[in-house]
Short mmCIF file of C-alpha atoms in Angstrom, two decimals:
data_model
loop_
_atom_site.label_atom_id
_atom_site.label_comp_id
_atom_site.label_asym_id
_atom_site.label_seq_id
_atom_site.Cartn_x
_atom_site.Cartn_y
_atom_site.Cartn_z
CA UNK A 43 -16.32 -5.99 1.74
CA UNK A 44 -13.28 -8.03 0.45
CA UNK A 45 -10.45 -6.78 -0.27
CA UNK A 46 -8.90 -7.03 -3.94
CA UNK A 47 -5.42 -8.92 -3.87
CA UNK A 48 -3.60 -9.55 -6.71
CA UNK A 49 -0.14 -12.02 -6.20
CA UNK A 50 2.94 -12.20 -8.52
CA UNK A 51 5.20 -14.89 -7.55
CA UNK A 52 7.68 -17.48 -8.08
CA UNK A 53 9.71 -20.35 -6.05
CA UNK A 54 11.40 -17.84 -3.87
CA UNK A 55 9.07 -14.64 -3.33
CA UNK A 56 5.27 -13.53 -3.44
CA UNK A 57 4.50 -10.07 -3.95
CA UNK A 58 0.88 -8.84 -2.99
CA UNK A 59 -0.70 -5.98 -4.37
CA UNK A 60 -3.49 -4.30 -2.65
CA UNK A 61 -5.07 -1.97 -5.37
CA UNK A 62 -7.62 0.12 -3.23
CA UNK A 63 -4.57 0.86 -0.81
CA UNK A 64 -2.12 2.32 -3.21
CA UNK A 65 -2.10 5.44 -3.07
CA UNK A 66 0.31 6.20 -6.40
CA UNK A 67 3.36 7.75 -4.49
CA UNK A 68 5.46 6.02 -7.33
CA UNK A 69 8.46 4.64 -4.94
CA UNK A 70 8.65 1.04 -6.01
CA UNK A 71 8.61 2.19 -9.54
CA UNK A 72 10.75 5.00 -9.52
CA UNK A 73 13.20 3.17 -6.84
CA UNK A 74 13.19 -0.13 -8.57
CA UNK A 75 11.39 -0.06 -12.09
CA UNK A 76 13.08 -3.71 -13.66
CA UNK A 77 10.72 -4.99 -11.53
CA UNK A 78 7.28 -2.54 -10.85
CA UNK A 79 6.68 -1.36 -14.16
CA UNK A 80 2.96 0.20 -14.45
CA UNK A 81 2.26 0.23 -17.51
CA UNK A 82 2.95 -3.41 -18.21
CA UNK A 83 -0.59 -5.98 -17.47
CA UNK A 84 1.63 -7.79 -15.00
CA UNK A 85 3.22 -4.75 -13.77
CA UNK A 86 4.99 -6.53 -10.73
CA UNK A 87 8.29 -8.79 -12.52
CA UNK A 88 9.44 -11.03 -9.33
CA UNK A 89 12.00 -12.37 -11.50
CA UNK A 90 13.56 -9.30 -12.44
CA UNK A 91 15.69 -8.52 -8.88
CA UNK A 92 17.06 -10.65 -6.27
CA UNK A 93 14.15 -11.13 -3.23
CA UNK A 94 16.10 -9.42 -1.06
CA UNK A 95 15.85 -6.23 -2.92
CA UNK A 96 12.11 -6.83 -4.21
CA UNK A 97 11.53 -7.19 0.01
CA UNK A 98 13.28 -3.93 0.73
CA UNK A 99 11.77 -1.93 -1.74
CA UNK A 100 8.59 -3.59 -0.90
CA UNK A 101 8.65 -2.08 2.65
CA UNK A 102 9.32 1.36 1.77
CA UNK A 103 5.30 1.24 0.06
CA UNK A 104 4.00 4.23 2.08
CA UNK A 105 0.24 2.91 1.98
CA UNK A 106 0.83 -0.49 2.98
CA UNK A 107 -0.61 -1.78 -0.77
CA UNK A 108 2.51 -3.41 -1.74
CA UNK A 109 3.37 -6.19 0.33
CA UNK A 110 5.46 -10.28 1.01
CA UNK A 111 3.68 -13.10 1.87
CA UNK A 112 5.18 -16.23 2.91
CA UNK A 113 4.31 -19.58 4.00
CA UNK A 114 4.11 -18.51 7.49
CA UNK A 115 3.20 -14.77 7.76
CA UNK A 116 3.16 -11.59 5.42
CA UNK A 117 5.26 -9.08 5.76
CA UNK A 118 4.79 -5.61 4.94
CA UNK A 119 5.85 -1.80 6.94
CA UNK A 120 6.52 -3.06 9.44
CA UNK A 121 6.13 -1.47 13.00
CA UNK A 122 6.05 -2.46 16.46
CA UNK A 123 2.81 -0.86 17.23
CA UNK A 124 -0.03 1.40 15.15
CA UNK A 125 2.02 4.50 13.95
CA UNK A 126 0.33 7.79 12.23
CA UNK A 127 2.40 9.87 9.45
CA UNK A 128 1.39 12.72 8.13
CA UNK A 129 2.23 13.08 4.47
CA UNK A 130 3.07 17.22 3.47
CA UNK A 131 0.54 17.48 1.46
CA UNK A 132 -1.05 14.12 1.37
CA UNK A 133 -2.77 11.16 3.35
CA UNK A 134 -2.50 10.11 7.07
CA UNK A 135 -0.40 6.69 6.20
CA UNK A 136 -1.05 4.56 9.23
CA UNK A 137 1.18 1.70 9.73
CA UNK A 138 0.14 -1.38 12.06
CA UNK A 139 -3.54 -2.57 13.00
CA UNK A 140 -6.46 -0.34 13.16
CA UNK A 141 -10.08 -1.13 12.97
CA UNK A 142 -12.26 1.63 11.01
CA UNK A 143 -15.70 1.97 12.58
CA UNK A 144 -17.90 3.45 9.86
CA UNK A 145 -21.61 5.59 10.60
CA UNK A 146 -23.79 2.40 9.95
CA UNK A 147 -21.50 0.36 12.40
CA UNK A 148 -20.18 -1.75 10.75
CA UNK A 149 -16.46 -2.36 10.90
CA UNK A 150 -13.25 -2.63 8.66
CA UNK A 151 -9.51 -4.17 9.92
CA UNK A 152 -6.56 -3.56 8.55
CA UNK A 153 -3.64 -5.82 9.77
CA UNK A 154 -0.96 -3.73 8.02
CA UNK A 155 -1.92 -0.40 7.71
CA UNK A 156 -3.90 2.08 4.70
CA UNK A 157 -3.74 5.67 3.67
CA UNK A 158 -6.49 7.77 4.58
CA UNK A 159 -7.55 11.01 2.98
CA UNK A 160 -6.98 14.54 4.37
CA UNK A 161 -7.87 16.24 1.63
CA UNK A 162 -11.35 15.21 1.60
CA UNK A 163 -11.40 14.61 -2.25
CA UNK A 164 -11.25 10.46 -2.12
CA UNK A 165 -13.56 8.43 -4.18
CA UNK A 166 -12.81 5.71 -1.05
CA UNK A 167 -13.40 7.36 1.48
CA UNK A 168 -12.10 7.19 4.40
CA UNK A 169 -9.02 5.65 2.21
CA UNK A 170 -6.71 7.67 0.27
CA UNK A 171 -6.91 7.38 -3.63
CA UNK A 172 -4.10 10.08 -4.66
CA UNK A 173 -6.77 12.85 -5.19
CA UNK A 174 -4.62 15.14 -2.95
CA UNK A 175 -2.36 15.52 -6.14
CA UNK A 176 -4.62 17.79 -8.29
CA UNK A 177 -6.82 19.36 -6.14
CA UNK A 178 -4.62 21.67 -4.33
CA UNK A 179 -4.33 19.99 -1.29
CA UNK A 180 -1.89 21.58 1.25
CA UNK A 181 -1.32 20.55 4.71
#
């Protein structure tokens, strides 16, 4: 299965989006809303803030959905190795490379990191999809 990317960019930054990862925590709007504005079509403005400040906002995304890509790597959360946080309340945000085994063997990669459900609500399972939020998830 491919993965859904969607880039906004100009000359001096390229946002990815990762739809399927986001797991709706709100940060990049709440934290910088000039440029991640949801209810706009292109709801990511790269010319609205300085790259430097898109970047850093960018790497606080707790699901890895939101991330940089430039001509020679992407950048996203980064960590020096695979790292497992448990939300209160929420999703298992893993941050670095795992591979996902699923029943039917087949596998799944991802280089950056993904959310995956706790609460056992998901319609993407093993992902996260924010389901947590209204089914009275605690843990």
């Amino acid at each position: 299965m491919t993965e859904k990317v969607i880039r906004y960019a100009n000359d001096a930054i390229t946002v990815e989006w990762r739809p399927e990862r986001c797991i709706h925590s709100q940060r990049c709007w709440r934290e910088l809303g000039q440029v991640f504005r949801p209810k706009e079509k292109k709801w990511v403005d790269v010319d609205a803030a300085p790259p430097d400040v898109i970047r850093d906002q960018v790497n606080k995304c707790p699901s890895g959905a939101l991330s940089i890509k430039t001509d020679d790597m992407e950048h996203g959360t980064a960590s020096s190795g695979t790292q497992v946080d448990l939300m209160p309340n929420g999703p298992a945000l893993v941050k670095g490379a795992i591979t996902i085994t699923y029943p039917d063997g087949r596998t799944e990669t991802k280089e950056k990191g993904c959310a995956l459900c706790r609460c056992g609500a998901s319609a993407n399972k093993p992902f996260c999809d924010g389901s947590h939020k209204s089914n009275g998830f605690e843990g």
